[in-house]
Amino acid sequence: MEQGNTKPDVCEYSIVIDALCKDGNLDAAINLMNEMKQKGIPPDIVTHGSLIDGLCKLGQWEKVRTLFSEMVNLNIYPNVYTFTMVIDGLCKEGKVEDAEEVMEHMIKKGVEPNIITYNVIMDGYCLRGQVDRARRIFDILMNKGIEPSILSYNILINGYCKKKKIANAMQLLSEISQRGSKPNTVTYNTILQGLFKVGRIGHAKQIYADMLSVEPKPNISTHSTVLDGYFRYGLVEEAMSLFNKLERKRENTNIAFYTVFINGLCKNGKLDEAHSVFEKLSLIGLPPDVRTYNTMITGFCLQGLLDEAKSMLRKMEKNSCLPNSVTYNVFVQGFLRWSKFSEMETFMKEMADRGFSFDSSTARVLVNVVRENPSVLDMIPELRSENKY
């Protein structure tokens, strides 16, 4: 623009600054804002908002405070969206009480929170498992005469389901219809996950049947949830029947759906069937991802078929699907369970070289093995050395 003798204005600068912030390049964004000031182009609330959002996502709260002060000194007063950015950043870091303080501060300054602000704080509390506090925020917005969005209900329903408070979740589901709104697919998917979590299979089947016959129609996530629920409770025939029905219809299936099916088969002792499904994935245009490979490797390791698992690992790398921390932890657990300690030592070295370490489930398996056989520590020198293990 400058080469064409057209000088960029605050709008063009703000667009580039926003793009830099979204890309995580905050230093370049700040430098560009300083360039604006030097050229006599005052940043506006949009410019500041982009920087505040970027700084919040990086947890640079001191710089956020400085930017807020700078805005006020320039007579640019934060609006509801600016405050909500800060509240969202705090909630994502688990600092929900601090987020509430910011909301109280904005109200004192005459800026009323909107539905997005309340949803962000509710979600923050639900992520921490404090669903009662989330409900308190929900009640506050209701008392203020703000109509909850379907997202508001979904956040709270999800919080209740994760805490296994299904009765509260079902009550909210009823409230949605009573208030003239309509639950969406996400609402029902969340309820289905909650019902399967507490073993209420009959209720889950009924809701799934209702979705099949009326609105909202189930999506691939719904089918995957039901499939996983059937397998979890040993309803293998029903799971296979559902899978076959959906596959015949070519219903929007994806690799995540097939991974759920393969995982269910493996956990229910149908390893051959799982391997058969796995082998045909590439033929139907769905190359396995790292989760699919890990699922199949887990199935082999659980059965003690470690050579087959290693063969799957070689296939995985050949197909440019890099193993991750889960892959290595699955192998280490398999070696521990089947007392293949010399092979485990080799994998541990490779694991460390790739920057991976034991997760909590591997540590638990290791503790149990060592408790029964303390000499395991002598067989694997790495476990006694002063490294990350």
CSV table of N, CA and C in Angstrom, one decimal, residues 236-246 248:
chain,number,residue,atom,x,y,z
A,236,VAL,N,-22.3,-56.7,22.5
A,236,VAL,CA,-21.5,-56.8,21.3
A,236,VAL,C,-22.3,-57.0,20.0
A,237,GLU,N,-23.3,-57.9,20.1
A,237,GLU,CA,-24.2,-58.2,19.0
A,237,GLU,C,-24.9,-56.9,18.5
A,238,GLU,N,-25.4,-56.2,19.5
A,238,GLU,CA,-26.1,-54.9,19.1
A,238,GLU,C,-25.2,-53.9,18.5
A,239,ALA,N,-24.0,-53.9,19.1
A,239,ALA,CA,-23.0,-52.9,18.5
A,239,ALA,C,-22.6,-53.3,17.1
A,240,MET,N,-22.4,-54.6,16.8
A,240,MET,CA,-22.1,-55.0,15.5
A,240,MET,C,-23.2,-54.8,14.5
A,241,SER,N,-24.4,-55.0,15.0
A,241,SER,CA,-25.6,-54.8,14.2
A,241,SER,C,-25.7,-53.3,13.8
A,242,LEU,N,-25.5,-52.4,14.7
A,242,LEU,CA,-25.6,-51.0,14.5
A,242,LEU,C,-24.5,-50.6,13.5
A,243,PHE,N,-23.3,-51.1,13.7
A,243,PHE,CA,-22.2,-50.8,12.8
A,243,PHE,C,-22.5,-51.2,11.4
A,244,ASN,N,-22.9,-52.5,11.2
A,244,ASN,CA,-23.2,-53.0,9.9
A,244,ASN,C,-24.3,-52.2,9.2
A,245,LYS,N,-25.3,-51.8,10.0
A,245,LYS,CA,-26.4,-51.0,9.4
A,245,LYS,C,-25.9,-49.6,8.9
A,246,LEU,N,-25.1,-49.0,9.7
A,246,LEU,CA,-24.5,-47.7,9.3
A,246,LEU,C,-23.6,-47.8,8.1
A,248,ARG,N,-23.6,-50.1,5.8
A,248,ARG,CA,-24.4,-50.3,4.6
A,248,ARG,C,-25.0,-49.0,4.0
